[in-house]
PDB file of C-alpha atoms in Angstrom:
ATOM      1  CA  UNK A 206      21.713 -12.006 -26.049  1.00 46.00           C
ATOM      2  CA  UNK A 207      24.948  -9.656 -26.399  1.00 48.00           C
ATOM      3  CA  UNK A 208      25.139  -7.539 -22.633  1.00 42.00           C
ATOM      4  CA  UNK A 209      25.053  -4.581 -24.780  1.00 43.00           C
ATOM      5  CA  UNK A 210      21.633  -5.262 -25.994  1.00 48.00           C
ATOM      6  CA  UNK A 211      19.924  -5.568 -22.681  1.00 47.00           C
ATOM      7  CA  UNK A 212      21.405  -2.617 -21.055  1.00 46.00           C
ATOM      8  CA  UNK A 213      20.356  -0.533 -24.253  1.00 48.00           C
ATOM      9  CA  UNK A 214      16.857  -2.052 -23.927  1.00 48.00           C
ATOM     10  CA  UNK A 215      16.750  -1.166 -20.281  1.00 48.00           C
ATOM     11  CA  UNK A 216      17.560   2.618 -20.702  1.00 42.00           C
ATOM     12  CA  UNK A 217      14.516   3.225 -23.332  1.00 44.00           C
ATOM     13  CA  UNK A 218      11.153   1.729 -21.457  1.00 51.00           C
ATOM     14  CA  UNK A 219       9.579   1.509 -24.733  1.00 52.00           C
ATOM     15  CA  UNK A 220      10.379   2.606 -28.510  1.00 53.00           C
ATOM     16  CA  UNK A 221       6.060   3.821 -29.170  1.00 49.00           C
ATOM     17  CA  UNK A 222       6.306   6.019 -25.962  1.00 58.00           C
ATOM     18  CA  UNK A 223       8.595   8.121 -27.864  1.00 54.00           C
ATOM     19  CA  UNK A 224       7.202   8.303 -30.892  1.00 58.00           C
ATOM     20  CA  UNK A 225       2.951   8.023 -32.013  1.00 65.00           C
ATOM     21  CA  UNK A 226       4.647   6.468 -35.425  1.00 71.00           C
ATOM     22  CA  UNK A 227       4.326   2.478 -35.612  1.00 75.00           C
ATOM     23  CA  UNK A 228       8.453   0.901 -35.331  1.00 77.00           C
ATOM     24  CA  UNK A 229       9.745  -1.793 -37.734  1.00 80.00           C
ATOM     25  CA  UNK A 230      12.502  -4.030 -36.780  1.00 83.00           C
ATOM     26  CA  UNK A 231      14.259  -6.640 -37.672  1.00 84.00           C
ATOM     27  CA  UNK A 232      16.300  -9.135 -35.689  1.00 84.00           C
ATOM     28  CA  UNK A 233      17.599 -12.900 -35.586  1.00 83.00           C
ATOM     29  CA  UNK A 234      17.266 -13.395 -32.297  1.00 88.00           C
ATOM     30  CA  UNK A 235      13.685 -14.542 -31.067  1.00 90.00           C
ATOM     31  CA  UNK A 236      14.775 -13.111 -27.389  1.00 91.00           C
ATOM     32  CA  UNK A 237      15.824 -10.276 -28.832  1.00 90.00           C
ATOM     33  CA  UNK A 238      12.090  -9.246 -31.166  1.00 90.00           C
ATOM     34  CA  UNK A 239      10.327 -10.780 -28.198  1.00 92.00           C
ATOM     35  CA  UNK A 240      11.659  -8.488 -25.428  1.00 91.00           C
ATOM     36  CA  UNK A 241      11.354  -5.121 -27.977  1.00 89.00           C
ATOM     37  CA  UNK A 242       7.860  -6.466 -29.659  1.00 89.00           C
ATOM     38  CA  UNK A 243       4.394  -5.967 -29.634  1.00 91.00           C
ATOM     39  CA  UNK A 244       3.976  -8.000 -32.772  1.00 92.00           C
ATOM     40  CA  UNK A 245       6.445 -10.596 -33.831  1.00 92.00           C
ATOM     41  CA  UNK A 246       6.209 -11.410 -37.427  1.00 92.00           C
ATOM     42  CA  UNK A 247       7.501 -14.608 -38.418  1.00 91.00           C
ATOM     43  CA  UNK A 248       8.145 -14.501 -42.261  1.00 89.00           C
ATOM     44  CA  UNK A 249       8.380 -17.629 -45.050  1.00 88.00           C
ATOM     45  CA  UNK A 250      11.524 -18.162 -46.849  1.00 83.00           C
ATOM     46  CA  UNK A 251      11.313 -18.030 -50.686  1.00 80.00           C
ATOM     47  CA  UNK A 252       9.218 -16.231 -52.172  1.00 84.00           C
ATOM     48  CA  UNK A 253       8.942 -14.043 -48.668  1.00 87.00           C
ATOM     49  CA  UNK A 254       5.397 -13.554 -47.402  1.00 90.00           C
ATOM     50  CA  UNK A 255       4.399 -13.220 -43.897  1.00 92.00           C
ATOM     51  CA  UNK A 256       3.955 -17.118 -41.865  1.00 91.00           C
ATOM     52  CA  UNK A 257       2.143 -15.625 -38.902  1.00 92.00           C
ATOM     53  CA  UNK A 258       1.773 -12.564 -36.502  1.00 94.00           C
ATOM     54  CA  UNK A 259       2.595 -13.616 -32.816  1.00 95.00           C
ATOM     55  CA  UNK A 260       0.752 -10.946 -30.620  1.00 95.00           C
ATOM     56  CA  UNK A 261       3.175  -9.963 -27.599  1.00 94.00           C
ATOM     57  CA  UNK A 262       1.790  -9.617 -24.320  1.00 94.00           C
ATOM     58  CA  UNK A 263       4.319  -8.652 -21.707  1.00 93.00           C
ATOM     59  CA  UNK A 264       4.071  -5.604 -19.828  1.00 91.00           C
ATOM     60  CA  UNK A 265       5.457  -2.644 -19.856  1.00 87.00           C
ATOM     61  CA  UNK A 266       8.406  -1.155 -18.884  1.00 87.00           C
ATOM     62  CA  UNK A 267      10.361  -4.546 -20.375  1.00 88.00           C
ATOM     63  CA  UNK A 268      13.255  -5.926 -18.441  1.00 88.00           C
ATOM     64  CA  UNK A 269      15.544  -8.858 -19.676  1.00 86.00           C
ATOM     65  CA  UNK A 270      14.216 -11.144 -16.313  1.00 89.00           C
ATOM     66  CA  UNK A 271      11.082 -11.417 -18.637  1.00 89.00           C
ATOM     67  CA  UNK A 272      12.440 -13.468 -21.037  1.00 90.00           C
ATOM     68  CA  UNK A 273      12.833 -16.262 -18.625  1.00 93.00           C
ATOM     69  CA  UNK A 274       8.869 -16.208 -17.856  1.00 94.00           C
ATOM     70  CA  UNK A 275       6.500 -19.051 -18.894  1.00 96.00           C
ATOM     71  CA  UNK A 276       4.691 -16.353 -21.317  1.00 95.00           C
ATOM     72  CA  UNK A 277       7.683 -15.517 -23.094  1.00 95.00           C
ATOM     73  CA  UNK A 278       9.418 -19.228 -23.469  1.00 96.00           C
ATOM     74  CA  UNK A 279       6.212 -20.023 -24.797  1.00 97.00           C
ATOM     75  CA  UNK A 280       6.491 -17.265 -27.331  1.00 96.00           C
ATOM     76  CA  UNK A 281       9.986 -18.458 -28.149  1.00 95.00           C
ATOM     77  CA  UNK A 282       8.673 -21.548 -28.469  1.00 96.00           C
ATOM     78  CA  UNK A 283       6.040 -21.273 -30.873  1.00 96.00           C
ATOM     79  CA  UNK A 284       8.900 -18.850 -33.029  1.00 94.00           C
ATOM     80  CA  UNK A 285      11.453 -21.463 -32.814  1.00 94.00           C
ATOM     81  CA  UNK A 286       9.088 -23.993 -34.358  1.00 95.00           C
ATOM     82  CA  UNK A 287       8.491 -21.681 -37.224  1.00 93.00           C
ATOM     83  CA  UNK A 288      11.354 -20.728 -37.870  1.00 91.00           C
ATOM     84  CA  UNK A 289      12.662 -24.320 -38.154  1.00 92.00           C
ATOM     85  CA  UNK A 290      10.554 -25.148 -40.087  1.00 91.00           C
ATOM     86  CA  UNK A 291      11.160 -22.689 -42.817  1.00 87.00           C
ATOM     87  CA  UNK A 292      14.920 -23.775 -42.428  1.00 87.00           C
ATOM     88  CA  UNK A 293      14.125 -27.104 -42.913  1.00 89.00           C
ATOM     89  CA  UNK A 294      11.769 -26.244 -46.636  1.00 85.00           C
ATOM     90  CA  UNK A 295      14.525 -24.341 -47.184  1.00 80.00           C
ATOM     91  CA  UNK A 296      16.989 -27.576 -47.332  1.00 79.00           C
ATOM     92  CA  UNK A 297      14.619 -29.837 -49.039  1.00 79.00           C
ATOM     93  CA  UNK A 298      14.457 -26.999 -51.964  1.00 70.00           C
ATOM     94  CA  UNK A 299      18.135 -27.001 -51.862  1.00 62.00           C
ATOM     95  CA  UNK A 300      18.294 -30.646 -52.359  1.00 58.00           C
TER      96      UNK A 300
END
C-alpha cells in the first residue's frame, strides 16, 4: 500500500463519523477496502453481480498495524481466493 494512503487513512478515524450517509468505494487493493471497510463486496466478472459481502470487524479508530492481524489476513485471505477465482473464469472464457 502507497505511504500516501496510510497517512491519509490515519488523519480521518473513520469516513461514517463524518457523515450519517452510507460511503461507496472502490479499490484494487484488498489491504486497502479492508483497512477503510465495514463491508467488503467482492463482485463477479462478466455479467457483474455481487460474489459475496465480507462483514469487517476491526475496530475503530483504524491504523495500518491492523492489517498485519490474524483477523484481517484472514479477511485478505478469503478476498484473495475470490478474487482469483474470478480471474481465473475470466481466462477460461477468454480461451
Amino acid at each position: 500500500m502507497p505511504l500516501y494512503c496510510v497517512a491519509q487513512k490515519d488523519m480521518s478515524e473513520s469516513p461514517t463519523k463524518r457523515s450519517s450517509v452510507p460511503v461507496l468505494g472502490g479499490s484494487s487493493s484488498p489491504d486497502e477496502a479492508i483497512f477503510l471497510a465495514d463491508n467488503l463486496v467482492i463482485l463477479s466478472n462478466k455479467p457483474t453481480t455481487v460474489q459475496t459481502v465480507i462483514k469487517i470487524d476491526l475496530p475503530r479508530p483504524r491504523n495500518y498495524k491492523m492489517l498485519t492481524s490474524a483477523k484481517a489476513f484472514k479477511y485478505r485471505k478469503k478476498a484473495m481466493e475470490l478474487l482469483h477465482g474470478e480471474a481465473m473464469k475470466s481466462f477460461a472464457i477468454s480461451k
